[in-house]
PDB file of C-alpha atoms in Angstrom:
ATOM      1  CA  UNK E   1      33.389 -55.528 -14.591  1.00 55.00           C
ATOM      2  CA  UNK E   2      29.598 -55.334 -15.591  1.00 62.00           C
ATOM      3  CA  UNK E   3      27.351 -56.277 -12.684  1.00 73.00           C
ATOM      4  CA  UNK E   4      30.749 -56.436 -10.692  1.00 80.00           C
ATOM      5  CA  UNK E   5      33.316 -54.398  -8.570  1.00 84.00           C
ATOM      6  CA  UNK E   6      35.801 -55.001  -6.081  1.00 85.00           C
ATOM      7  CA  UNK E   7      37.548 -53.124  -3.178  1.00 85.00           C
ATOM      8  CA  UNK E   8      39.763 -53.627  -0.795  1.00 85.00           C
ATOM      9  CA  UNK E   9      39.642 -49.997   1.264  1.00 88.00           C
ATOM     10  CA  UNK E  10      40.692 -48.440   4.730  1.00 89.00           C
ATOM     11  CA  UNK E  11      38.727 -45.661   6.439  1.00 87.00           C
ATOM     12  CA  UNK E  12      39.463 -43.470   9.355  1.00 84.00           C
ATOM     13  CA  UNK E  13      36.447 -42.778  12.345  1.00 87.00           C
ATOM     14  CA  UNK E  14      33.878 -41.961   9.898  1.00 85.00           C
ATOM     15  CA  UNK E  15      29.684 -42.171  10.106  1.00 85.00           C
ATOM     16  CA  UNK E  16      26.906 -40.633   7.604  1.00 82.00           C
ATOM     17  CA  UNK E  17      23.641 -41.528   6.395  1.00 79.00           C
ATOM     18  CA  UNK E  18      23.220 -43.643   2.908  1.00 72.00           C
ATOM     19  CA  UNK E  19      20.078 -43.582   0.396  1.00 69.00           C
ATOM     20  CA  UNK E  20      21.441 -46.160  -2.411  1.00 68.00           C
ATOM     21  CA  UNK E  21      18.883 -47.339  -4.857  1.00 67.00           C
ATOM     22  CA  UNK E  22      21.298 -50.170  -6.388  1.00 75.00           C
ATOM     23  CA  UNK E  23      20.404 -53.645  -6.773  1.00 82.00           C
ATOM     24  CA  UNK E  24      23.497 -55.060  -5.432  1.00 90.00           C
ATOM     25  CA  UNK E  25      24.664 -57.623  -2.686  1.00 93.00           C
ATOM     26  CA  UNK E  26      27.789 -56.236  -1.086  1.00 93.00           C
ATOM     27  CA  UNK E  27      30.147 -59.197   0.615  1.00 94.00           C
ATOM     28  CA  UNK E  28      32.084 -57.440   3.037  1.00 93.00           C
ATOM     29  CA  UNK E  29      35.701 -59.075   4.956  1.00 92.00           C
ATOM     30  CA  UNK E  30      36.815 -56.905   7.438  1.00 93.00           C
ATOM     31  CA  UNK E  31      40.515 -57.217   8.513  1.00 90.00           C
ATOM     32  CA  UNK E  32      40.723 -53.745  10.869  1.00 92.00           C
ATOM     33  CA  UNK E  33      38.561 -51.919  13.290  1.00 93.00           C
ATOM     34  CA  UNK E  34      34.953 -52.307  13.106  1.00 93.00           C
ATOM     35  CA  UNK E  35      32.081 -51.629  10.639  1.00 93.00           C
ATOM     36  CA  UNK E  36      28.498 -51.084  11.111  1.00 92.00           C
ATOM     37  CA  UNK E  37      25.767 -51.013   8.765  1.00 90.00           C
ATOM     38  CA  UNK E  38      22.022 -50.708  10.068  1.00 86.00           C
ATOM     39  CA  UNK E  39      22.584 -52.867  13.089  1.00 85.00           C
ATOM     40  CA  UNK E  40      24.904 -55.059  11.424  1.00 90.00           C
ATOM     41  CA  UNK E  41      28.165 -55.063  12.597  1.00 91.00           C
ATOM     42  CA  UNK E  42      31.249 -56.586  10.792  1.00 90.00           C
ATOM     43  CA  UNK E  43      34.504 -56.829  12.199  1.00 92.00           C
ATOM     44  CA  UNK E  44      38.001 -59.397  11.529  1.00 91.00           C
ATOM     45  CA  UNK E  45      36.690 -62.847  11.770  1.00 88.00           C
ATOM     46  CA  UNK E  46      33.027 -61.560  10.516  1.00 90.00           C
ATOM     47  CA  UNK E  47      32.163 -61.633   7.203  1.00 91.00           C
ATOM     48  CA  UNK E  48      28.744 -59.535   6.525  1.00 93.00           C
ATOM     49  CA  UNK E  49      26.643 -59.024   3.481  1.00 93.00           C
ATOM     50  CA  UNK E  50      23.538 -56.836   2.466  1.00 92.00           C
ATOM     51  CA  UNK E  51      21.649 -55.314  -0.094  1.00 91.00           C
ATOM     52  CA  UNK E  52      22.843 -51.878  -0.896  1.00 87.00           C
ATOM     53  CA  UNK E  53      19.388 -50.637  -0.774  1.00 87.00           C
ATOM     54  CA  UNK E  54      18.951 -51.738   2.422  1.00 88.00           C
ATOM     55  CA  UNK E  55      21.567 -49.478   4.259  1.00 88.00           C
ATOM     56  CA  UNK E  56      20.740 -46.240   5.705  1.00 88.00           C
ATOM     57  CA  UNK E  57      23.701 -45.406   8.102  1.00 89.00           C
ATOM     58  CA  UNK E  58      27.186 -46.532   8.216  1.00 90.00           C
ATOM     59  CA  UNK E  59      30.261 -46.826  10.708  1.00 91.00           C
ATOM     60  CA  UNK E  60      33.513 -47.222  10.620  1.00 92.00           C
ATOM     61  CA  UNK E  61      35.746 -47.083  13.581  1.00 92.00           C
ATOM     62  CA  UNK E  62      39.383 -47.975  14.928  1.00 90.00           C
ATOM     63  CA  UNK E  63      40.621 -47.342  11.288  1.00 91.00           C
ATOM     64  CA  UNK E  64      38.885 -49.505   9.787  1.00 93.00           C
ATOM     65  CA  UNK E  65      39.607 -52.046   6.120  1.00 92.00           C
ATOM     66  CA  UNK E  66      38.197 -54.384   4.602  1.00 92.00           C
ATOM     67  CA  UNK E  67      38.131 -56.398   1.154  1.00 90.00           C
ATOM     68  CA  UNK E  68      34.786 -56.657  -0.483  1.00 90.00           C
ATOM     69  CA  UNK E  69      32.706 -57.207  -3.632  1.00 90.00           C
ATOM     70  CA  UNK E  70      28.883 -55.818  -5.209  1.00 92.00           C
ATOM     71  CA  UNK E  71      27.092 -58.227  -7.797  1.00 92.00           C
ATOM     72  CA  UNK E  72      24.215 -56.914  -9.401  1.00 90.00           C
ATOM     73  CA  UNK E  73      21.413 -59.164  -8.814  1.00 89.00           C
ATOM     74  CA  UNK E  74      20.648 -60.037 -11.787  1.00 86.00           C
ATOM     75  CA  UNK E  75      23.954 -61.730 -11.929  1.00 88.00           C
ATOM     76  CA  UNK E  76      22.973 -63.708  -9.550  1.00 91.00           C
ATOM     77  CA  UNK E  77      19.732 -64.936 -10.311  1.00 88.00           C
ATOM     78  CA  UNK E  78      21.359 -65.835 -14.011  1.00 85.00           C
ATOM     79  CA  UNK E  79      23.878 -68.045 -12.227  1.00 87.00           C
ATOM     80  CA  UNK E  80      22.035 -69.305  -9.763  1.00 90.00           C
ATOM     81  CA  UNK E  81      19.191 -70.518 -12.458  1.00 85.00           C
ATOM     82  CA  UNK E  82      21.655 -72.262 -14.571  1.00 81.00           C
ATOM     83  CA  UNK E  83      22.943 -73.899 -11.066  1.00 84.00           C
ATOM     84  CA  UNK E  84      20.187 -75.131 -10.216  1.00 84.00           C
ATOM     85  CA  UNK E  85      18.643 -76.255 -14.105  1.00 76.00           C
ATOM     86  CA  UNK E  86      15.838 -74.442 -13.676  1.00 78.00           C
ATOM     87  CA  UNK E  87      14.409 -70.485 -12.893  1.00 82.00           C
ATOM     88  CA  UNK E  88      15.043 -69.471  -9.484  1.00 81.00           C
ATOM     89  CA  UNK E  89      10.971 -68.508  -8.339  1.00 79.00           C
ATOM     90  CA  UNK E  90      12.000 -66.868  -5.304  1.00 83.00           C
ATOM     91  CA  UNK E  91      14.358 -63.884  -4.352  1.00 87.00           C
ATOM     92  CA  UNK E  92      17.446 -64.714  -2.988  1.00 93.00           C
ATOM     93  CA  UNK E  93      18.248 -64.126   0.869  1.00 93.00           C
ATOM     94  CA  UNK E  94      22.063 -64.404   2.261  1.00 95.00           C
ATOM     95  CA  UNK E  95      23.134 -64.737   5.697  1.00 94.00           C
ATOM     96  CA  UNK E  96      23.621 -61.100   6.976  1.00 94.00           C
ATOM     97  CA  UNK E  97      26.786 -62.121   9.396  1.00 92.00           C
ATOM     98  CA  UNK E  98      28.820 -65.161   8.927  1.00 91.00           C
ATOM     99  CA  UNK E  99      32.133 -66.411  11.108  1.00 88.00           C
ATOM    100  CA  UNK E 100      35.124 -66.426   8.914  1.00 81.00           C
ATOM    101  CA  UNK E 101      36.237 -69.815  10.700  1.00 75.00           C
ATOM    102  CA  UNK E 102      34.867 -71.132   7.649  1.00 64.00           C
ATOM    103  CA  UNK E 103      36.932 -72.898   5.368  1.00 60.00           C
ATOM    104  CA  UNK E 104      34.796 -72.001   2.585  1.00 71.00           C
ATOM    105  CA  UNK E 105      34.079 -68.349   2.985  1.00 80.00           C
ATOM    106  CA  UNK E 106      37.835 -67.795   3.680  1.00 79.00           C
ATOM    107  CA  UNK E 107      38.459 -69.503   0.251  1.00 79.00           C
ATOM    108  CA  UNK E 108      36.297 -66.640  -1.216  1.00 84.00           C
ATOM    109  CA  UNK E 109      38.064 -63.838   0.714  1.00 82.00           C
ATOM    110  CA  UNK E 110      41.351 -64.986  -1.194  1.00 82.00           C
ATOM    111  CA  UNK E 111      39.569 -64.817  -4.334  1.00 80.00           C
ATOM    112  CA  UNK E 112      38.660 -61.300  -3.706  1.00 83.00           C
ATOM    113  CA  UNK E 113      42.818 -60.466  -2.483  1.00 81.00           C
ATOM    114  CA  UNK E 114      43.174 -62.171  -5.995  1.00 77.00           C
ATOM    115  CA  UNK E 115      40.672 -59.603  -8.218  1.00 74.00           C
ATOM    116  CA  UNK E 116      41.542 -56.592  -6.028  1.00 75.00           C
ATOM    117  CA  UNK E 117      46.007 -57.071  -6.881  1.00 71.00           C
ATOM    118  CA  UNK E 118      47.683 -56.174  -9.630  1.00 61.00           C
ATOM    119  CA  UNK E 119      48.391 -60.149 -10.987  1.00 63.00           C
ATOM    120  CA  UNK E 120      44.553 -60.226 -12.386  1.00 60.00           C
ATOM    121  CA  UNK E 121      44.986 -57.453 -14.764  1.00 61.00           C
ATOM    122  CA  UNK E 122      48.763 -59.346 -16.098  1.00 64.00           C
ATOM    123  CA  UNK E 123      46.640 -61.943 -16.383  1.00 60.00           C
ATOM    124  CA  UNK E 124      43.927 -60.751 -18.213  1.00 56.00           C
ATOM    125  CA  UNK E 125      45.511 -58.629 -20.328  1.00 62.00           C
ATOM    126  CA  UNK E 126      47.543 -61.766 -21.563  1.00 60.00           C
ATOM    127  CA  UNK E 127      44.792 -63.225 -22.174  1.00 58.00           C
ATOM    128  CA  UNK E 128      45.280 -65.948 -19.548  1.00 52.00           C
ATOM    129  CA  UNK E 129      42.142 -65.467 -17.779  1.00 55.00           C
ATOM    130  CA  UNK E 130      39.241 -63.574 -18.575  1.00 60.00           C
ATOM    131  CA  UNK E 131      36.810 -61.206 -16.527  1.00 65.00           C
ATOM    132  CA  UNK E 132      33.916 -63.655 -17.598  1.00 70.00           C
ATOM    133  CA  UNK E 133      35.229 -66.600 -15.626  1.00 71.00           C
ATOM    134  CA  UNK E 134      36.934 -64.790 -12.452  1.00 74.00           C
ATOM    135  CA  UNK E 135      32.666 -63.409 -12.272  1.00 77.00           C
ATOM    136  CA  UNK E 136      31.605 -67.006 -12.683  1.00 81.00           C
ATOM    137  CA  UNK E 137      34.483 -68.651 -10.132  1.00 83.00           C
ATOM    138  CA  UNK E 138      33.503 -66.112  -7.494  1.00 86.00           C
ATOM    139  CA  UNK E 139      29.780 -65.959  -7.726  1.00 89.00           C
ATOM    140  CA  UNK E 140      29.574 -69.856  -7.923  1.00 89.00           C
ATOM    141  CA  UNK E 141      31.611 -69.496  -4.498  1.00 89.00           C
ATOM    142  CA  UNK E 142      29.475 -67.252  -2.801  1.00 92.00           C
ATOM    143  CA  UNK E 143      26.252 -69.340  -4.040  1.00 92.00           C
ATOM    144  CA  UNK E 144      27.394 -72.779  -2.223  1.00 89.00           C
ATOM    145  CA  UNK E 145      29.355 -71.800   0.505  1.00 89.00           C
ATOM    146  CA  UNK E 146      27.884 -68.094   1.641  1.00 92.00           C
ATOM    147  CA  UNK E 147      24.797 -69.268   4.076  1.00 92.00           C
ATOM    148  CA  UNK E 148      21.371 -68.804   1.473  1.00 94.00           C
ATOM    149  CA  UNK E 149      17.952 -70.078   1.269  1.00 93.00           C
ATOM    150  CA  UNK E 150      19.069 -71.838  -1.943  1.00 93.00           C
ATOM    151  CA  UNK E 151      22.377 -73.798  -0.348  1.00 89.00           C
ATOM    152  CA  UNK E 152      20.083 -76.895   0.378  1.00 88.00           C
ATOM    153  CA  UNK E 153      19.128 -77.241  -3.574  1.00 88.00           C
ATOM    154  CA  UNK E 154      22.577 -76.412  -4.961  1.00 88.00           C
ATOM    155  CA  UNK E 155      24.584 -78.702  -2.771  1.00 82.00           C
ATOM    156  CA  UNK E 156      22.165 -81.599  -2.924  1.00 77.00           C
ATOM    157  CA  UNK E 157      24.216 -84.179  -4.738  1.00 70.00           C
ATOM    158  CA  UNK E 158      24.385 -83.912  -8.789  1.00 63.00           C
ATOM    159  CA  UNK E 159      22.968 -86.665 -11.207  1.00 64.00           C
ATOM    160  CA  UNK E 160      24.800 -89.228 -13.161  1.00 67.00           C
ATOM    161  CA  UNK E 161      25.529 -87.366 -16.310  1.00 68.00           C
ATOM    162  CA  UNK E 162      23.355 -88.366 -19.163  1.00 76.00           C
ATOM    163  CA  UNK E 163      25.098 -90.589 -22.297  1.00 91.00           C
ATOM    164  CA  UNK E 164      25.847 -89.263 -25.825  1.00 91.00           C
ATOM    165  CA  UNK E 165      22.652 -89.665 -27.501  1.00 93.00           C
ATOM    166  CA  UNK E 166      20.146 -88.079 -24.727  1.00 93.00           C
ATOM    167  CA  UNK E 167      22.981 -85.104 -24.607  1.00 93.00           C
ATOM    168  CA  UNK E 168      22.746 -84.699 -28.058  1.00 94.00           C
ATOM    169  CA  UNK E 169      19.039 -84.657 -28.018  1.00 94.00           C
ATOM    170  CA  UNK E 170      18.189 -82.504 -24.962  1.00 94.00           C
ATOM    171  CA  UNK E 171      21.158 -80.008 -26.574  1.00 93.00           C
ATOM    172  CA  UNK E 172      19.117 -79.717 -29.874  1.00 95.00           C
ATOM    173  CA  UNK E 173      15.513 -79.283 -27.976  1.00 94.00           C
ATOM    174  CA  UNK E 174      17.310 -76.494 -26.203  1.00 92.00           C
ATOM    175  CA  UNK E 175      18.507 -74.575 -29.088  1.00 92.00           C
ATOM    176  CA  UNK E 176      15.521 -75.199 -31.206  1.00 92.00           C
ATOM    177  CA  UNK E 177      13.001 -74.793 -28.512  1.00 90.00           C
ATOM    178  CA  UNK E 178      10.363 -73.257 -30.734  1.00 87.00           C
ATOM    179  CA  UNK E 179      10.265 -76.086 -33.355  1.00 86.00           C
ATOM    180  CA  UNK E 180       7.589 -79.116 -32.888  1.00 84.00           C
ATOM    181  CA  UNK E 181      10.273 -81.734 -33.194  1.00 90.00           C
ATOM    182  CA  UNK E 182       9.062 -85.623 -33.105  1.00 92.00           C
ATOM    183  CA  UNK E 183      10.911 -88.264 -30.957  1.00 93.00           C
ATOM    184  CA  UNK E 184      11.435 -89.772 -33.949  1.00 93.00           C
ATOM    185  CA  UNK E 185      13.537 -87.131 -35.189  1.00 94.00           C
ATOM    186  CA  UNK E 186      15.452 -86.738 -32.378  1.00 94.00           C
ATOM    187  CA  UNK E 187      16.201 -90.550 -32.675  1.00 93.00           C
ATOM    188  CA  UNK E 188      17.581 -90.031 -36.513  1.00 93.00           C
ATOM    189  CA  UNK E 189      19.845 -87.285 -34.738  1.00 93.00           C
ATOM    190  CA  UNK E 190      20.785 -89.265 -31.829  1.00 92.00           C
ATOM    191  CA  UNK E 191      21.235 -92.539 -34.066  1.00 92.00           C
ATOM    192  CA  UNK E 192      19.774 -94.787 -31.950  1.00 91.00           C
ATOM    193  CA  UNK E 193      16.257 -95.985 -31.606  1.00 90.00           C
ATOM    194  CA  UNK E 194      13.314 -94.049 -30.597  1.00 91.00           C
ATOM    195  CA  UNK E 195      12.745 -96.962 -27.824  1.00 90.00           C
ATOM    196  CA  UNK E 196      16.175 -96.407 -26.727  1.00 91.00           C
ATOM    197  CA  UNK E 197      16.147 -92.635 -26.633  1.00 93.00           C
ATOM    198  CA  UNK E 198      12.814 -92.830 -24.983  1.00 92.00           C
ATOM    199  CA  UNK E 199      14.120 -94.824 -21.918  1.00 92.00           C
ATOM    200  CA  UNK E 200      17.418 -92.685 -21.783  1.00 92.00           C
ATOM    201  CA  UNK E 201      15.320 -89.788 -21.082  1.00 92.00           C
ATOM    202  CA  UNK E 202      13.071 -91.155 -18.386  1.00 90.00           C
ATOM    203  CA  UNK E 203      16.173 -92.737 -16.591  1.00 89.00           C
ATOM    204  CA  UNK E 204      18.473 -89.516 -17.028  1.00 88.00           C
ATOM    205  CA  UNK E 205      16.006 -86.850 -17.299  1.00 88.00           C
ATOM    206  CA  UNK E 206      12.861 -88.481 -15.479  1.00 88.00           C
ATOM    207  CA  UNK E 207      10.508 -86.931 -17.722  1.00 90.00           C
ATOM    208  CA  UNK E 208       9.353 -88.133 -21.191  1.00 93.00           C
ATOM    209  CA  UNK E 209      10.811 -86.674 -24.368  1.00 94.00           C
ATOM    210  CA  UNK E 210       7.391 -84.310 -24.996  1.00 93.00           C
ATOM    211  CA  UNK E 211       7.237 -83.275 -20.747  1.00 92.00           C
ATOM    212  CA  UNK E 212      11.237 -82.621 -21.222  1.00 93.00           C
ATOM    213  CA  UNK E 213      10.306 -79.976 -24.551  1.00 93.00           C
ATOM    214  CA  UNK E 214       7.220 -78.656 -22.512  1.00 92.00           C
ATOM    215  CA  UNK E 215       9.679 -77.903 -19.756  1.00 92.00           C
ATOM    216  CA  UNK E 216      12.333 -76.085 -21.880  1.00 92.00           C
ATOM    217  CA  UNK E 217       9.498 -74.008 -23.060  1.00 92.00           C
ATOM    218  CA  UNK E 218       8.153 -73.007 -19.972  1.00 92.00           C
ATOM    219  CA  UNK E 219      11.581 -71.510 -18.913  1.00 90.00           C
ATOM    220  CA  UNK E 220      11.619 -69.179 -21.531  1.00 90.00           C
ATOM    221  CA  UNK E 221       7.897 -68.647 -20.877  1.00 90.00           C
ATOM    222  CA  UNK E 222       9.400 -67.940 -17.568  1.00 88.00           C
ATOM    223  CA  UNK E 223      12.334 -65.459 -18.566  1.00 85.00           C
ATOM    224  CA  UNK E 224      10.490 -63.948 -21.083  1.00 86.00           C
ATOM    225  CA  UNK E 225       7.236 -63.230 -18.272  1.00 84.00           C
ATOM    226  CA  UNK E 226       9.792 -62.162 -15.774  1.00 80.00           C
ATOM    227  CA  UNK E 227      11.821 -59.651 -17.925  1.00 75.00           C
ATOM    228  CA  UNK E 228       9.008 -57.585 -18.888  1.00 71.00           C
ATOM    229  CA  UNK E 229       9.279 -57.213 -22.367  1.00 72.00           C
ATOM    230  CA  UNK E 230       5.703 -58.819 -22.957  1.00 72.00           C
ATOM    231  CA  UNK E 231       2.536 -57.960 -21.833  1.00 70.00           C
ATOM    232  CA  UNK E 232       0.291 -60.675 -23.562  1.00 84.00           C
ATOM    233  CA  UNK E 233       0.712 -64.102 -21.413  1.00 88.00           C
ATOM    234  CA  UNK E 234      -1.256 -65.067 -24.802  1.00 88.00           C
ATOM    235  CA  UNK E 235       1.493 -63.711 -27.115  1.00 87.00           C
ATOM    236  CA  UNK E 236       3.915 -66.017 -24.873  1.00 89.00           C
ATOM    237  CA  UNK E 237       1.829 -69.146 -25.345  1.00 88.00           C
ATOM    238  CA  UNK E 238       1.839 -68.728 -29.315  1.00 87.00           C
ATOM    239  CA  UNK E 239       5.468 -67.986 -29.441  1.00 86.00           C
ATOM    240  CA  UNK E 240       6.671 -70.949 -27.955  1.00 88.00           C
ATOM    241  CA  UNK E 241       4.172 -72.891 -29.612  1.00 85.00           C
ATOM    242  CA  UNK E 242       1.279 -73.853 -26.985  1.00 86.00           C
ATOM    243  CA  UNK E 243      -1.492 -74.582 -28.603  1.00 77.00           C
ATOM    244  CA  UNK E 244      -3.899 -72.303 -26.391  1.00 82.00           C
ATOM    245  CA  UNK E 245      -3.455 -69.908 -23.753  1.00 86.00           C
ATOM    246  CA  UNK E 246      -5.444 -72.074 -21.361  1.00 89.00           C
ATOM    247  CA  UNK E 247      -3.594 -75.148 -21.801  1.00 88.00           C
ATOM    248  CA  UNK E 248       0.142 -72.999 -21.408  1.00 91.00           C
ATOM    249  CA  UNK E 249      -1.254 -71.567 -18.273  1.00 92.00           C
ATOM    250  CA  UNK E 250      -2.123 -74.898 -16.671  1.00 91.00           C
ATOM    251  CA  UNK E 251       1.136 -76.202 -17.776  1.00 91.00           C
ATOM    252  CA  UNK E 252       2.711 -72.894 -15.945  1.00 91.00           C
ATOM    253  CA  UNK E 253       1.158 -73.351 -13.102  1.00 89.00           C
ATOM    254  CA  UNK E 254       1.923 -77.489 -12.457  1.00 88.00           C
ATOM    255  CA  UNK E 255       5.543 -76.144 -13.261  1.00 87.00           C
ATOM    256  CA  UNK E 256       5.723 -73.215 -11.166  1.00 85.00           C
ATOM    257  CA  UNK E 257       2.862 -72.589  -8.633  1.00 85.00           C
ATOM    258  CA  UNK E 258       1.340 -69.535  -9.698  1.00 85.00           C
ATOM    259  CA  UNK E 259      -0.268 -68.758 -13.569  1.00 89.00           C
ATOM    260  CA  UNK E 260       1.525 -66.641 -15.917  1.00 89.00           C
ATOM    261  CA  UNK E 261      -0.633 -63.377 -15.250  1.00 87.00           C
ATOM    262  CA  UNK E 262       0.769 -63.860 -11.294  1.00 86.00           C
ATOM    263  CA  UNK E 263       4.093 -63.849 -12.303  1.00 83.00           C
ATOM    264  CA  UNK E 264       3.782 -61.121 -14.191  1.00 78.00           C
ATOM    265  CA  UNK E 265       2.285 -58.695 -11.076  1.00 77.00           C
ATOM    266  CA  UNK E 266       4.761 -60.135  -8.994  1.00 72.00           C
ATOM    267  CA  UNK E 267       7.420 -59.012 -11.600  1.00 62.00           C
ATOM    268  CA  UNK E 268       5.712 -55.727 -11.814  1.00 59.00           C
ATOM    269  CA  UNK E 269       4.947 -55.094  -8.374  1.00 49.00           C
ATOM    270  CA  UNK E 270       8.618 -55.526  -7.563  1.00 50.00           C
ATOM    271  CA  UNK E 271      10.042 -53.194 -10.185  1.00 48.00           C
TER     272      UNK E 271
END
């Protein structure tokens, strides 16, 4: 699957040197023998996980097995963003070694058993269940119950959800994110009154109507700084409709901590 693959693999006493250049987390559950990667060392009852890029020698010994899984991440930093409501500023860490007396991880090692036997592809190729949401079951998994430096945010507990007519106007905002749209409009839309939408968004959302469109706009200002396909923080303040360069880049920086033109080295410096 893009950005995905599974395995569930033996190996006799085996050790060489590795040089990967992927951008994948591997989640490793050994069942056999013992496995060592760097100085990490998995083995049954020890789940381990690691970048790819970061190993440079690997051992296997006592004929060893294990299930396992590799998301790309970018994956991962799309998920975890629309987890959390918000871009995810800094890179994701997981726990390197985690004990498998956990309910939760153990939950995830089944899910693996389930993408690695033959039921997923009946399934999917009846159409009962697609690749899109076994990707989104399992990464959602690892995200709240794999140790992280983002479990604190994602498990902190979610808001009431918002009523009809703030749903219908934060859903338009979002999908026409570009467009100067009034409150007033987005009353007509909601049908109800501007007073009423008003308050519904500072209970629901806690941010005024104009702060909650700033805010949608900065995310893309966000995605679009991050994926390098501009080079004018300028050209990003006009497109999503800022009325100067300055102004967008204080606005960034409230939002996010660092201006637009740091983002962008950071983003460059790191690819």
């Amino acid at each position: 699957m893009g950005g995905f693959s599974f395995r569930h693999v033996e190996y006799r006493d085996w050790q060489g040197k590795s040089n990967l250049s992927s951008d994948e987390f591997t989640f490793l559950f050994p069942d056999r023998g013992v496995i060592l990667m760097n100085n990490i060392t998995g083995t049954p009852g020890l789940a381990i996980s690691t970048r790819k890029s970061d190993i440079t020698a690997v051992q296997y010994h006592h004929n060893h097995r294990h299930l396992g899984c590799s998301i790309s991440e970018r994956v991962i930093s799309e998920r975890l963003s629309i987890l959390l409501e918000k871009p995810a500023m800094d890179t994701i860490h997981f726990e390197q070694i985690v004990n498998l007396d956990k309910l939760k991880l153990t939950a995830i090692k089944s899910m693996i058993t389930f993408a690695t036997g033959l039921e997923l592809a009946d399934l999917i190729n009846s159409n009962a269940f697609t690749p899109a949401r076994v990707k989104e079951m399992l990464v959602d998994s690892i995200l709240l119950s794999w140790p992280n430096n983002y479990c604190a945010a994602l498990n902190r507990p979610t808001k009431a959800p918002s009523p009809r007519h703030v749903k219908i106007a934060t859903e338009y905002i979002r999908e026409n994110f570009r467009k100067c749209i009034t409150g007033e409009e987005l009353a007509r839309l909601s049908n109800v009154s501007l007073r009423s939408l008003q308050m519904g968004f500072k209970q629901f959302e806690g941010l005024t109507i104009i702060a909650y469109q700033r805010k949608v706009r900065l995310e893309h200002a966000h995605q679009l700084l991050s994926s390098g396909t501009v080079s004018s923080v300028n050209d990003v303040a006009l497109m999503l409709g800022f009325g100067s360069s300055g102004r967008f880049c204080q606005y960034f920086r409230q939002a996010y901590g660092v201006t637009p033109a740091e983002l962008q080295k950071r983003f460059n410096f790191s690819h």
